[in-house]
mmCIF file of C-alpha atoms in Angstrom:
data_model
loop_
_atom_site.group_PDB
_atom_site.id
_atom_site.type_symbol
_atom_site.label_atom_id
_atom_site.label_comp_id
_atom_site.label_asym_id
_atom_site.label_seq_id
_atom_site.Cartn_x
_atom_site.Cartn_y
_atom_site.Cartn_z
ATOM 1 C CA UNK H 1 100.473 72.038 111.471
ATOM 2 C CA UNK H 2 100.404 75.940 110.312
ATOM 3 C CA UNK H 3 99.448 76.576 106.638
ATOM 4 C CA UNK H 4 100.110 79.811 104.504
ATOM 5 C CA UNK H 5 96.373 80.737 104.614
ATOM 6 C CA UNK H 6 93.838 82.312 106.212
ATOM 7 C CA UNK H 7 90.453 80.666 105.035
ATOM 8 C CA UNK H 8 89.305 77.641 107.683
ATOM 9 C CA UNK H 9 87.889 76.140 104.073
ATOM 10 C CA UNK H 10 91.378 76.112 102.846
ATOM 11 C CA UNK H 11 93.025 74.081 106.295
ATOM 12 C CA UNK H 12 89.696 71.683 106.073
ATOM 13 C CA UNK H 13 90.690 70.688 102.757
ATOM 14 C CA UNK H 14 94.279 69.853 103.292
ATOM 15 C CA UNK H 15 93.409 67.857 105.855
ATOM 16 C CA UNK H 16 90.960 65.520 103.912
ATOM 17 C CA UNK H 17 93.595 65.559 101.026
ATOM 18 C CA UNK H 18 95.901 64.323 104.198
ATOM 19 C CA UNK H 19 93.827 61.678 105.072
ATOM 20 C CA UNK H 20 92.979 59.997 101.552
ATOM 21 C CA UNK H 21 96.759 60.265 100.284
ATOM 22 C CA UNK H 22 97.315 58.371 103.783
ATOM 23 C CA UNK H 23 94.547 56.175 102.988
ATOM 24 C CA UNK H 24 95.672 55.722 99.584
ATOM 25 C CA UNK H 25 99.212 54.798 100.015
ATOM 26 C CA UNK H 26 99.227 53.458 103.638
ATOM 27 C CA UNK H 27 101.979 56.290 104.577
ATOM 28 C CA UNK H 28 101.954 59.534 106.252
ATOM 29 C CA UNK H 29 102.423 62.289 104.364
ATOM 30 C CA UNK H 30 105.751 64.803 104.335
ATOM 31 C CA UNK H 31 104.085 68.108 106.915
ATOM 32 C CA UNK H 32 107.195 69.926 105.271
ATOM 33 C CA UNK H 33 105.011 69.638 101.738
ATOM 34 C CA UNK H 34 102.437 71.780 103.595
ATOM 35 C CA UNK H 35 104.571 74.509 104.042
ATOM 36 C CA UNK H 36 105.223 74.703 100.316
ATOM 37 C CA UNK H 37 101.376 75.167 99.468
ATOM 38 C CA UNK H 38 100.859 78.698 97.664
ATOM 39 C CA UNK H 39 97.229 80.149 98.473
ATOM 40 C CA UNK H 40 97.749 82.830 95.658
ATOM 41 C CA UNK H 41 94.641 85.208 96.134
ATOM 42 C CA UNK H 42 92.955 82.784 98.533
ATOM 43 C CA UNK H 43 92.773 85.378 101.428
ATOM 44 C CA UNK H 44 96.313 86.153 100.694
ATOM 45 C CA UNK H 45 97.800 88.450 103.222
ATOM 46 C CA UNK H 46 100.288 91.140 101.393
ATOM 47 C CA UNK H 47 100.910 93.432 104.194
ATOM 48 C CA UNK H 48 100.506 92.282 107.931
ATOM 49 C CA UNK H 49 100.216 96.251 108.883
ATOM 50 C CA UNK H 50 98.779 97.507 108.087
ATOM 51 C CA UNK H 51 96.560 94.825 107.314
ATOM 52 C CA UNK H 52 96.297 94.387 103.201
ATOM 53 C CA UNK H 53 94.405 91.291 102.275
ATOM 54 C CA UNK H 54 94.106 89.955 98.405
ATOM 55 C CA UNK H 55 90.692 87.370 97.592
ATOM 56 C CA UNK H 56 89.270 86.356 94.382
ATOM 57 C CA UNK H 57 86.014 86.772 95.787
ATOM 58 C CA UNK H 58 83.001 87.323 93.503
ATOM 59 C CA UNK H 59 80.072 86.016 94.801
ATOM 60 C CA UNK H 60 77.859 85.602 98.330
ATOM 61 C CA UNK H 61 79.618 82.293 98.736
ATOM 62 C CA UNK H 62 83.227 83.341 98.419
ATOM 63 C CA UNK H 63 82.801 86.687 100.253
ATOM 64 C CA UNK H 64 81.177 84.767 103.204
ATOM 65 C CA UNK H 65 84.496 82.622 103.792
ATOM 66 C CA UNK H 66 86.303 85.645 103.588
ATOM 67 C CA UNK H 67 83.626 87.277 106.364
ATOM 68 C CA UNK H 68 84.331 84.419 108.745
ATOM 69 C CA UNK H 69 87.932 85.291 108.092
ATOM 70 C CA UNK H 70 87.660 88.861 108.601
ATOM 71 C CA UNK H 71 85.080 88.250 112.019
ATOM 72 C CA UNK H 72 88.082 86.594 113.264
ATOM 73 C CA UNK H 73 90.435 89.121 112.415
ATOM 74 C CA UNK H 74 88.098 91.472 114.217
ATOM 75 C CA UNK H 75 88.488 93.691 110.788
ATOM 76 C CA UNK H 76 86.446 97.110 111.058
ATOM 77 C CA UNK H 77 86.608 100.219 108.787
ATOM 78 C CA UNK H 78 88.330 98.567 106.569
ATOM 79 C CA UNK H 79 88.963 100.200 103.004
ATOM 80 C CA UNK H 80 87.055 97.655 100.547
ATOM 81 C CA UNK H 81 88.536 97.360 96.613
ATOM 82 C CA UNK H 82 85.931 95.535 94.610
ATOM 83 C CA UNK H 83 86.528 94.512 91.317
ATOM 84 C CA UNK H 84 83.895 91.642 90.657
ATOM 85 C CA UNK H 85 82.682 91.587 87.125
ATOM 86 C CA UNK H 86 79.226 93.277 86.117
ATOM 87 C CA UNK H 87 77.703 89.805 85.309
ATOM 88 C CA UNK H 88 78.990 87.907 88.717
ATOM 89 C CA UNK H 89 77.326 88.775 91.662
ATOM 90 C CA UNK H 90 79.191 92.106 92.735
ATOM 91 C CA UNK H 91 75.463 93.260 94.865
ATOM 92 C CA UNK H 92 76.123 89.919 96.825
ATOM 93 C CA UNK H 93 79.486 90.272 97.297
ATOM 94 C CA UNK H 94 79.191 93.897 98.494
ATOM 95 C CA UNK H 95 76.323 92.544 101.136
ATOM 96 C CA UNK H 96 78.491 90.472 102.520
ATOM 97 C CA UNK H 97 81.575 92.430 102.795
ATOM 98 C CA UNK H 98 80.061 96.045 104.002
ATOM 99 C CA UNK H 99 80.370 95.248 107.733
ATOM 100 C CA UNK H 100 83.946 95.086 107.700
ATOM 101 C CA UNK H 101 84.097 98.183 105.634
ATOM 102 C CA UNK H 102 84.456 101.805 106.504
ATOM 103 C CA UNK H 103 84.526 102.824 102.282
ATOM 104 C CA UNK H 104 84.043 100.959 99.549
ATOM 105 C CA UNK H 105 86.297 101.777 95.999
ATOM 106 C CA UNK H 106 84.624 99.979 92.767
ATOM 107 C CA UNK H 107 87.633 99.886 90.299
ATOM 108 C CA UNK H 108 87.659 97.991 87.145
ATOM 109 C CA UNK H 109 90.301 95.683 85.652
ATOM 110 C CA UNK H 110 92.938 95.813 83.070
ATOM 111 C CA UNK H 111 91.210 92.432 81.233
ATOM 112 C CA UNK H 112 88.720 93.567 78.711
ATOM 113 C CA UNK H 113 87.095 90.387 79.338
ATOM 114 C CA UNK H 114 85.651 91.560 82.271
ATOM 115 C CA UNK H 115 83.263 94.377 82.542
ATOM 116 C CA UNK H 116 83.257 96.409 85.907
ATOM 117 C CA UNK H 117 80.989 98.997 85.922
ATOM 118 C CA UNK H 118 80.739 102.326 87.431
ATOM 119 C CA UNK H 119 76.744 101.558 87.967
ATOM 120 C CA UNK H 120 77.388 98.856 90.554
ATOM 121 C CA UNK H 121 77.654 102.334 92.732
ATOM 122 C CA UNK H 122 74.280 102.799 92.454
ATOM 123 C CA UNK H 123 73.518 99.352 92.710
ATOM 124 C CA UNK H 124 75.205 99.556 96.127
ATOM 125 C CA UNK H 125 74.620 103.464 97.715
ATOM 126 C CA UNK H 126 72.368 101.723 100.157
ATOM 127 C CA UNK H 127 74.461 99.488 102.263
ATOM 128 C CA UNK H 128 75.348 102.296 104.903
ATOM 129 C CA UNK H 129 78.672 102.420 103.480
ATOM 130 C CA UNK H 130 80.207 105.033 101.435
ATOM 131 C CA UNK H 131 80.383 103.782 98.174
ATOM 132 C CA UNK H 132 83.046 105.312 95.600
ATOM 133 C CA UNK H 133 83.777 104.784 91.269
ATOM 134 C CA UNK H 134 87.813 104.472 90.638
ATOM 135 C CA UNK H 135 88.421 104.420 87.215
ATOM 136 C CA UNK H 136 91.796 102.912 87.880
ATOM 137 C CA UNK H 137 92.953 100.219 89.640
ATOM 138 C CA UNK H 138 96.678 101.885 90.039
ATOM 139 C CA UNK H 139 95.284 104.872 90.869
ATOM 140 C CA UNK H 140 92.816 102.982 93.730
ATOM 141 C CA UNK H 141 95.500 101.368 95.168
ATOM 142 C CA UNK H 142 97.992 103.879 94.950
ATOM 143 C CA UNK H 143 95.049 106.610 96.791
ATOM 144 C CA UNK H 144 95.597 103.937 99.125
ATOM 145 C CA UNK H 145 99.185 103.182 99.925
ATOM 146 C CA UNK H 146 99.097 106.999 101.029
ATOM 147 C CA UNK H 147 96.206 106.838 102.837
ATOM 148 C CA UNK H 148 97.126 103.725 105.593
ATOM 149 C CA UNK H 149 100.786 103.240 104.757
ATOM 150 C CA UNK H 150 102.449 106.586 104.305
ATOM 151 C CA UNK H 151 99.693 108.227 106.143
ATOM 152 C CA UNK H 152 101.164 110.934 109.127
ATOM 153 C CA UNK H 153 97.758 110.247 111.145
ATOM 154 C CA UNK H 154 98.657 106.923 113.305
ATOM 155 C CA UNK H 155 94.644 106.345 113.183
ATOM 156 C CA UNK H 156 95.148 105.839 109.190
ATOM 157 C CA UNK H 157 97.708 103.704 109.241
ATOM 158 C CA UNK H 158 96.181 101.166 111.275
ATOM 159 C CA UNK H 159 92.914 100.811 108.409
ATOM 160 C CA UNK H 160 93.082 97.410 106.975
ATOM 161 C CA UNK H 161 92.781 97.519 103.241
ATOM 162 C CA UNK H 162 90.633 94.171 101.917
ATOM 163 C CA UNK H 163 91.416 93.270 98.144
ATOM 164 C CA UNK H 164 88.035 91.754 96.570
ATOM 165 C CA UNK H 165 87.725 90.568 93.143
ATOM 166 C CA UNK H 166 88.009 88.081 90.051
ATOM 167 C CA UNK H 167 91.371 86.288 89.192
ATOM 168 C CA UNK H 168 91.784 89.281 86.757
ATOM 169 C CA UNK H 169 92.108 91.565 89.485
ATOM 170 C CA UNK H 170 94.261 89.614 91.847
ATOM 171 C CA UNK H 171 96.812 89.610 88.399
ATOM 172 C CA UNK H 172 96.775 93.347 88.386
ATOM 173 C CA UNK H 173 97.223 93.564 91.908
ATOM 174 C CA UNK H 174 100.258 91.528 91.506
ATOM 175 C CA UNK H 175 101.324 93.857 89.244
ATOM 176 C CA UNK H 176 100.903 97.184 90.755
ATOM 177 C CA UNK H 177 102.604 95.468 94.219
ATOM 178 C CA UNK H 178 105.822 94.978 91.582
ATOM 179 C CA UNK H 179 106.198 98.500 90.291
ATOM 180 C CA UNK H 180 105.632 99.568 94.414
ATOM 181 C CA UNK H 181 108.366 97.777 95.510
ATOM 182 C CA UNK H 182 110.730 99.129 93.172
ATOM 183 C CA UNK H 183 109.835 102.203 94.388
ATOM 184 C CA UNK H 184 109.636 100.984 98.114
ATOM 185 C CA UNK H 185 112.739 102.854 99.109
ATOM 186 C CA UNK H 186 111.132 106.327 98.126
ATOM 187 C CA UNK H 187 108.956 105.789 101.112
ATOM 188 C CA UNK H 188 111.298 104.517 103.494
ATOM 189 C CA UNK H 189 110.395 101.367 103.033
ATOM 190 C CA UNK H 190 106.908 101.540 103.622
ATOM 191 C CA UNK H 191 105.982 99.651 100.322
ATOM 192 C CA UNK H 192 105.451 95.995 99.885
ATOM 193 C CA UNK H 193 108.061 93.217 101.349
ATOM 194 C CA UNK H 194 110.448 91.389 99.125
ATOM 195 C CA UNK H 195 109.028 88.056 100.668
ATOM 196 C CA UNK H 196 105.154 89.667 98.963
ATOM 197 C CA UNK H 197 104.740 88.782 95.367
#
């Protein structure tokens, strides 16, 4: 059975929810339900190539289920967006996430309720990584449209582009990927699929 997901965590616990609804009411379940199951921002893949991956990832334990993902994905030099709230565990998440990355953008969200600061730079300068402030979120992702997808170097367009952040962020991502794909057909297409949210 193939579910809409990347994470392993995600397929482990749709099978035990298999099992005790089984259990429960002495019947198999429906597989076609499965294929209904929406992993919004649960390693969310919004662009197969190149490769743009969404995540509400915000601490060491959430960023290491989206390493194992990544490890098998054999991701490298990716371009890593954080947006993970001052007063979650953005150093952790970083830690965890650097390997995969060639750059890493810190960009904050539209929520005032969350408070993304340009000092998690600092906090982070020493991972080996390059390490960059983005006052905007559309402006971040937009930098990066042109950089992988409408890039003329074929060694740019292959960098996969790993979304990071709270449930905030994965909202405005959402809604940046909207205004892109009206625009989609001033680059040829290039933006975001119909079938992407």
């Amino acid at each position: 059975m193939l579910l809409p997901t990347l994470a392993a965590f995600q397929a482990e616990n749709c099978a035990l929810a298999l099992a005790a609804s089984e259990v429960m009411t002495g019947k198999p379940c429906d597989p076609a339900l499965l294929k209904s199951l929406d992993f919004a921002g649960r390693q969310e893949v919004l662009r197969r190539w190149p490769l743009w991956l969404l995540d509400a990832c915000i601490n060491r334990e959430s960023a290491c289920q989206l390493a194992d993902s990544l490890r098998a994905l054999n991701v490298k030099d990716a371009l890593l967006v954080l947006a993970v709230p001052d007063d979650k565990d953005p150093a952790g998440t970083a830690r965890i996430l650097a390997p995969f990355a060639g750059e890493i953008r810190i960009c904050p969200v539209t929520s005032v309720h969350y408070r993304i600061t340009e000092s998690q730079c600092r906090v982070l300068w020493n991972l080996g990584v390059p390490v960059n402030w983005c006052p905007s979120m559309d402006a971040a992702l937009a930098d990066i449209l042109c950089e992988t997808v409408c890039a003329r170097d074929p060694a740019r367009q292959d960098r996969p582009v790993i979304l990071a952040g709270t449930t905030a962020f994965v909202s405005d991502v959402y809604r940046w990927m909207q205004k892109q794909r009206k625009a989609a057909d001033s680059v040829n297409g290039q933006g975001f699929p119909a079938g992407s949210r």
